[in-house]
Amino acid sequence: MSDQRIATDGSTPQTKDEESAAGERVQTDVSNGFVIEARGISKVFPGVQALRDVDLTLSRGEVLAVVGENGAGKSTLMKILAGVEMESEGVIKVDGQQVRIGSVDKALDLGIALVHQELNLCPNLSIADNVFLGREKLVKSVGGLEKVVRLVDKETSEAETADLLKKVGLETRPDTLVRDLTIGSQQLVEIAKALSINAKVVIFDEPTSSLSGPETERLFAVIKDLKDHGVSVVYISHRLGEVKHVADRVLVLRDGEVTGQLSAEEITKEAMIHLMVGRDIEKFYSIKHKISDKVRLEVRDFIVPKQPGKPINLKVHAGEILVLAGLVGAGRTEFAQALYGIDQPWAGRIFIDGREVKVNDPIDAIRAGMLLVPEDRKLHGLVTEMDVVNNITLAGFKDRLSKYGIVDARQAREVASRMIKELDVRLHSMDQIVQTLSGGNQQKVVLGKWLSMDPKVLLLDEPTRGIDVVAKEEVYKLMERLAEEKVAMLVISSEMQEVLSIADRIVVMCEGTVTGELLPDQYSEENVIKLATETTRHG
Amino acid sequence: MGNMKRIAGISILLLVIVTITAIIDIRFLSPFNVRNVLRWTGLFGILSLGAAFVIVTGGIDLSIGSVVAMIGTFSAYLMARQGVSVALTLFLMLLLSLALGLAHGLLITKVRVQPFVVTLCGLFIYRGMARFVVGDMTQGYGTGFLGLKNLVKSRFPQTFWPGTPPEFIVNWSIPMPFMILLILAIILAIVLNKSVYGRHLLALGANERAARYSGIHTHRVIIIAYMISASFAGLGGLLFSLDLNTVQPSASGQMYELYAIAGCVVGGISLRGGEGNITGVIIGTAIVRVLYNSINIAGIATQLEFAVLGMVILIGVSVDEIVKMIAEKRRIMESADPEALQRKATA
Amino acid sequence: MMKSRVLVLVMVLLLALTAMSWARGQRAAVEERPTVAFMSNGPYEFWVYAAAGVEQAGEEFGVNVEFFMPPGGLPEEQRRFIEAMVAREVAGIAISVTDPENLTPFLNEIIEMGVPLLTHDSDAPGSNRLAFVGMSNYAAGRTAGRTIREALPDGGNFIISVGRLDAQNAIERRQGIIDELNGEPDAFFYPGTMTPDRPDIPIAGGKWTLIDTIVDAGDPIRAKSNAEDAILRHSERLDLMIGLWSYSTPAIISAAQDAGVIDDFIIVAFDQEEEVLQGIKDGYVFASMAQDPFMYGYRSVEVLAKIAHGQDPGIPDNKFIDVPAPRITRENIDEVWGMFRQQLSDGRQFLDDMGIDQP
């Protein structure tokens, strides 16, 4: 009963213009001031406690920032509020009424919209189609058959989309196909989509990770506008400077638990970091080691496929940890994959230890001693259905662990057990299926695969994404050890703290090319972001 | 935009095949032959249209040929052998084929069996049922059922001409199966391009997660696609059996699912899902039918039939992919740094 | 999830059970007379004609007959039935073999136990069966060749339509036609050499020309579309078309009727589909080489009954008991059709009396 009432509340404003809808909401706001009140939320995934006893409240017209490291549970919490995931335990009240959200439909009915971290658009459809996907504008009259024959009203939806695009500052025709937009523009379409339902709560999950400076400014204006109309906003970001700028209140999560809240006047970067990592930034892990003068990896005139920009010239020394920073979609992953031979670069030469290497396929890179730890561990790094031994030794079978095409199983087990010991992979058997390991241990298996091959150059794409603090530290320690063993490392990282603390040198990419280089005395979040949003395109 | 180019491309392919065959033997363009090709295009195109909807979801329907055999066999058996009325038979057959599609869809979405497996089992089961129920006996309509046979035998506008139609109309009237195909194509084009369902179908095929996050009942959309495919296969089965006047439960419709899929693929529907284009499907089917016809007319050894067919389809699809790749590269190049282009050019 | 899988499984089992119950209905025989067993290779209407022959021979030669149609047409079903019959000490078994390779060793075991066993319709040539009751496809082809000579006494051009040219019966029928027209000496069995498939094969020094052998991979719809293309391409010189498989001629008829050229060339057929019989009656099909399932049943039971009564069954040295393909023409169509109908109704009556479900 109560659900139904709320459902109608949430959906009626859709048909009215925003002003009056906002006004109506003021009257229906009957709770103790909270639009959303979530108490004791827990979420358990197989093998992982993603959230533990989290409380979250949101008042009308408030901007609440939720911060935390990767894997702290921010996205899971937001997915629960948006109906993508179902909470394992806890109570959620919307406008004072207890609800179980459980589906996206229901969340939209309740007036909660989520702008996803990953883009969730259909590239084959137009902007207008994407904005109104699932809530299409219908042709009002189809000769009396409009109940059955549900046709899309293209004009209306494109007209309304045009208004929304103006609001988010995207100057493109609404009938443009999404696949023809840049990633930043696609992110703006996501935001327009969230605005289109006239929600009373809009959740932004890392909306600026692929936006340029001006686009980010535009987004802040949109958020302010929403706030002025009584809409509540939940804002998730890694960029703590932004958070300070935009939030009324900050909720900090670490390892699935709330570690503190900060009111507007308490918000400082230091305070947030303290709550996020449980210590001060000075104590954040930092790697100390010697860098040799010997150039291990050199890249000359390299043009990244899929994201071509100005040619890249780059040197990584033996024992150096070079971090590639930049926004999502800057072409860093594409760069690493092209180096590794997964895609062919449009131009460029690769030198390892001063010798030119032709990389047409990953096997060429592996033979030259250049190895990639891919971003998506489960998709590209591991065969999750196979056991630990086979995963560690997979790459070595062809050249090292076989004779006349027959696998040397005994030697394979020896190599695997050595790696497991060295990396301290926690498991109960070498024949355990990789899927059943925790994220951190899975990542160690990926690293073990490459360490067993005596790498010269390691390309690490987001090596600590989604693993806990302890495991992270172990990965850093391992990197330090590798540096001492004169391995050259090219690390892609989007986590600012990580970038600033582990890098011997930071190279920033934007739009497929290098926009700048930072030495330790130039390290700051602002400098990185400035370079990361420095557009090089003409026109 | 891309769609228009694609249609232009395959239209040119069709035109080339037609021209070459006509040069070899001008009788290819005789009214008799054109009518035949149109009739077959109509009949096979109906199957392709149904298959297209399933392929747009990223799925596949391998049961089409067996559904053709089963519905054709049962229709003839019920009407001609058991004396069930035409209206009741048609109603039952529609119900049966919708039920088959529903079963496919439910197994795929709720039990989560892969579409390939579900419809492969359908391929075996329906063929077996068709053979079993009638004891492998050929079913036929005999000399009766003239009204029903008009669904395939009549021509437009010749059959509906008041009085004696002029020579021109007799020669160039369009066989009814092709008219049926056109009507269905118009309806499906509206469904795919204008309706809410079509929008959801395309969204789902390209990015199922995005569709789900947008609150679309993806299961329902998929189930309906399989129901469309099965019911079109059923209609095809009825029309094929009426056209030949007999139907062999063990032989009818064999490999028709593959012809249907081939028609879609040539017509530019990617098996990856998310791309739909009704005009393309019809032209694609026409290319496959014209090829068969051309091979016979041009006197190419029939043993080479499949080889020629396979090669033409492969060339058509490869050229299309290559053109797409080049266009994509050029698009990126143009938006990229002009300096970079300069360097690449000199490198 | 688990639940729905179990449900599906239960439904499949139920279906299978229903199908098996089709096979029920064996009836205790009257025990004074010896009993012989007759088995088909599946539940097809073809065998209803045979049932009529079985019944008639049973009456004439004084035996009871156990008639069995394996519902799935499977070798296992045939094995089980034979084992049951041997346990009941039948006086003889006649079987149309579903899978010769699979069943031959088993059949030989049965024969070694002293049970008289013969094959009909579909043989197991490697077994020690008493005899094979059936027809020679090559001989049927020779008959078809004579029919073409009759239809085109001054020579002419013809096209053969068949499903696949690598099927043994297709090879034999086609070769029979070519050899007969070439005036090869009479032969009953396929001599083993096939004239390769090429366009415009001259026969008897060019008196007749085999324009083409069109194949359709077993698809009747393609048989029709191939026939249409052949009509278009060879309209000015096509004198005759002959269909070798049961659906081939109906496909030719449909194509010719739709094109309005049904009277422009002669059509010759194999088998006895309704379309073909109607065509012979209406005059647009010249003749058909039919099969004679009635005689398969009759001759099989006759031989087994004679052995049971200790008489000489008269099996020829080559173990082949010929049931010639009857030729249906306009002259005998009414008679033959009437006979078929009579056989069909007799057969159905017999199966009804035996309590056997009918195809």
mmCIF file of C-alpha atoms in Angstrom, chain B residues 25 27-28 30 32-33 36 39-40 44 81 107 110-112 129 131-132 134-138 142-143 153 155 240 243-246 248 251-254 256 259 289 292-293 296-299 302-303 305-306, chain C residues 1 4-5 8 15 19 22 43-46 71-72 197 212-215 217-222 224-226 228-236 246-247 250-251 254-255 258-259 273 275 278 282 348 359:
data_model
loop_
_atom_site.group_PDB
_atom_site.id
_atom_site.type_symbol
_atom_site.label_atom_id
_atom_site.label_comp_id
_atom_site.label_asym_id
_atom_site.label_seq_id
_atom_site.Cartn_x
_atom_site.Cartn_y
_atom_site.Cartn_z
ATOM 1 C CA ASP B 25 21.085 -15.530 -70.376
ATOM 2 C CA ARG B 27 15.739 -15.225 -70.004
ATOM 3 C CA PHE B 28 16.770 -14.480 -66.439
ATOM 4 C CA SER B 30 11.694 -13.027 -68.330
ATOM 5 C CA PHE B 32 8.329 -16.222 -65.602
ATOM 6 C CA ASN B 33 11.721 -16.184 -63.933
ATOM 7 C CA ASN B 36 9.714 -17.256 -59.497
ATOM 8 C CA ARG B 39 7.938 -15.836 -54.947
ATOM 9 C CA TRP B 40 10.919 -17.585 -53.372
ATOM 10 C CA PHE B 44 12.267 -17.293 -47.543
ATOM 11 C CA ARG B 81 -6.492 -35.612 -43.459
ATOM 12 C CA LEU B 107 14.261 -21.334 -21.373
ATOM 13 C CA LYS B 110 14.612 -17.846 -16.949
ATOM 14 C CA VAL B 111 16.454 -21.181 -17.084
ATOM 15 C CA ARG B 112 19.428 -19.411 -18.717
ATOM 16 C CA MET B 129 7.403 -34.546 -33.621
ATOM 17 C CA ARG B 131 7.650 -37.144 -38.417
ATOM 18 C CA PHE B 132 6.136 -39.039 -35.529
ATOM 19 C CA VAL B 134 2.044 -38.354 -39.235
ATOM 20 C CA GLY B 135 4.157 -41.511 -39.325
ATOM 21 C CA ASP B 136 6.598 -40.012 -41.834
ATOM 22 C CA MET B 137 3.843 -39.899 -44.436
ATOM 23 C CA THR B 138 3.867 -37.142 -46.987
ATOM 24 C CA GLY B 142 -4.889 -32.569 -52.948
ATOM 25 C CA THR B 143 -7.001 -30.534 -55.323
ATOM 26 C CA LYS B 153 -0.741 -18.935 -55.893
ATOM 27 C CA ARG B 155 -0.733 -12.612 -58.014
ATOM 28 C CA PHE B 240 5.702 -23.489 -48.188
ATOM 29 C CA ASP B 243 3.051 -23.712 -52.484
ATOM 30 C CA LEU B 244 4.315 -27.233 -53.072
ATOM 31 C CA ASN B 245 0.895 -28.707 -52.268
ATOM 32 C CA THR B 246 2.684 -31.462 -50.368
ATOM 33 C CA GLN B 248 7.435 -34.181 -46.320
ATOM 34 C CA ALA B 251 12.663 -33.446 -45.725
ATOM 35 C CA SER B 252 10.840 -30.103 -45.605
ATOM 36 C CA GLY B 253 12.607 -27.040 -44.321
ATOM 37 C CA GLN B 254 15.981 -28.642 -43.796
ATOM 38 C CA TYR B 256 16.128 -23.179 -43.769
ATOM 39 C CA TYR B 259 19.201 -19.587 -45.215
ATOM 40 C CA ARG B 289 17.596 -16.489 -53.853
ATOM 41 C CA TYR B 292 20.550 -19.918 -56.488
ATOM 42 C CA ASN B 293 18.556 -18.984 -59.540
ATOM 43 C CA ASN B 296 20.999 -22.755 -62.433
ATOM 44 C CA ILE B 297 20.372 -20.247 -65.210
ATOM 45 C CA ALA B 298 24.050 -19.617 -65.919
ATOM 46 C CA GLY B 299 24.586 -23.357 -66.099
ATOM 47 C CA THR B 302 25.063 -27.683 -59.427
ATOM 48 C CA GLN B 303 27.730 -29.356 -57.326
ATOM 49 C CA GLU B 305 25.997 -24.320 -55.701
ATOM 50 C CA PHE B 306 26.907 -24.101 -52.033
ATOM 51 C CA MET C 1 16.636 -22.454 -10.935
ATOM 52 C CA SER C 4 12.748 -25.420 -13.008
ATOM 53 C CA ARG C 5 15.431 -27.839 -14.208
ATOM 54 C CA VAL C 8 11.851 -29.745 -17.306
ATOM 55 C CA LEU C 15 6.788 -37.229 -22.873
ATOM 56 C CA ALA C 19 5.577 -42.103 -26.614
ATOM 57 C CA TRP C 22 2.131 -45.957 -28.229
ATOM 58 C CA PRO C 43 5.473 -46.645 -37.804
ATOM 59 C CA TYR C 44 4.820 -45.547 -41.378
ATOM 60 C CA GLU C 45 1.676 -45.722 -43.480
ATOM 61 C CA PHE C 46 3.663 -47.677 -46.063
ATOM 62 C CA PRO C 71 7.522 -46.597 -32.836
ATOM 63 C CA GLY C 72 10.888 -44.856 -32.941
ATOM 64 C CA ASP C 197 26.894 -36.575 -63.696
ATOM 65 C CA ASP C 212 20.925 -32.809 -66.587
ATOM 66 C CA THR C 213 20.446 -34.628 -63.297
ATOM 67 C CA ILE C 214 19.148 -31.980 -60.910
ATOM 68 C CA VAL C 215 19.685 -32.596 -57.203
ATOM 69 C CA ALA C 217 19.933 -32.300 -51.148
ATOM 70 C CA GLY C 218 16.626 -33.763 -50.050
ATOM 71 C CA ASP C 219 14.716 -30.486 -49.956
ATOM 72 C CA PRO C 220 11.392 -30.694 -51.829
ATOM 73 C CA ILE C 221 11.137 -26.915 -52.086
ATOM 74 C CA ARG C 222 14.472 -26.795 -53.840
ATOM 75 C CA LYS C 224 10.549 -27.365 -57.189
ATOM 76 C CA SER C 225 12.709 -24.288 -57.678
ATOM 77 C CA ASN C 226 15.289 -26.366 -59.568
ATOM 78 C CA GLU C 228 11.369 -24.126 -62.500
ATOM 79 C CA ASP C 229 14.887 -23.096 -63.465
ATOM 80 C CA ALA C 230 15.260 -26.179 -65.677
ATOM 81 C CA ILE C 231 11.949 -25.409 -67.388
ATOM 82 C CA LEU C 232 13.098 -21.859 -68.084
ATOM 83 C CA ARG C 233 16.500 -22.885 -69.315
ATOM 84 C CA HIS C 234 15.608 -25.866 -71.457
ATOM 85 C CA SER C 235 12.026 -25.058 -72.447
ATOM 86 C CA GLU C 236 12.656 -25.353 -76.171
ATOM 87 C CA SER C 246 8.918 -39.949 -53.878
ATOM 88 C CA TYR C 247 8.746 -36.141 -53.537
ATOM 89 C CA PRO C 250 5.156 -33.877 -56.990
ATOM 90 C CA ALA C 251 7.709 -31.036 -57.022
ATOM 91 C CA SER C 254 3.843 -28.217 -58.834
ATOM 92 C CA ALA C 255 6.458 -26.286 -60.816
ATOM 93 C CA ASP C 258 2.402 -22.994 -61.589
ATOM 94 C CA ALA C 259 4.237 -22.195 -64.812
ATOM 95 C CA GLU C 273 2.267 -40.311 -53.857
ATOM 96 C CA GLU C 275 -0.137 -36.244 -56.464
ATOM 97 C CA GLN C 278 -3.910 -38.058 -59.496
ATOM 98 C CA ASP C 282 -5.660 -36.819 -65.150
ATOM 99 C CA ARG C 348 -6.202 -50.748 -41.163
ATOM 100 C CA PRO C 359 0.228 -44.306 -38.262
#
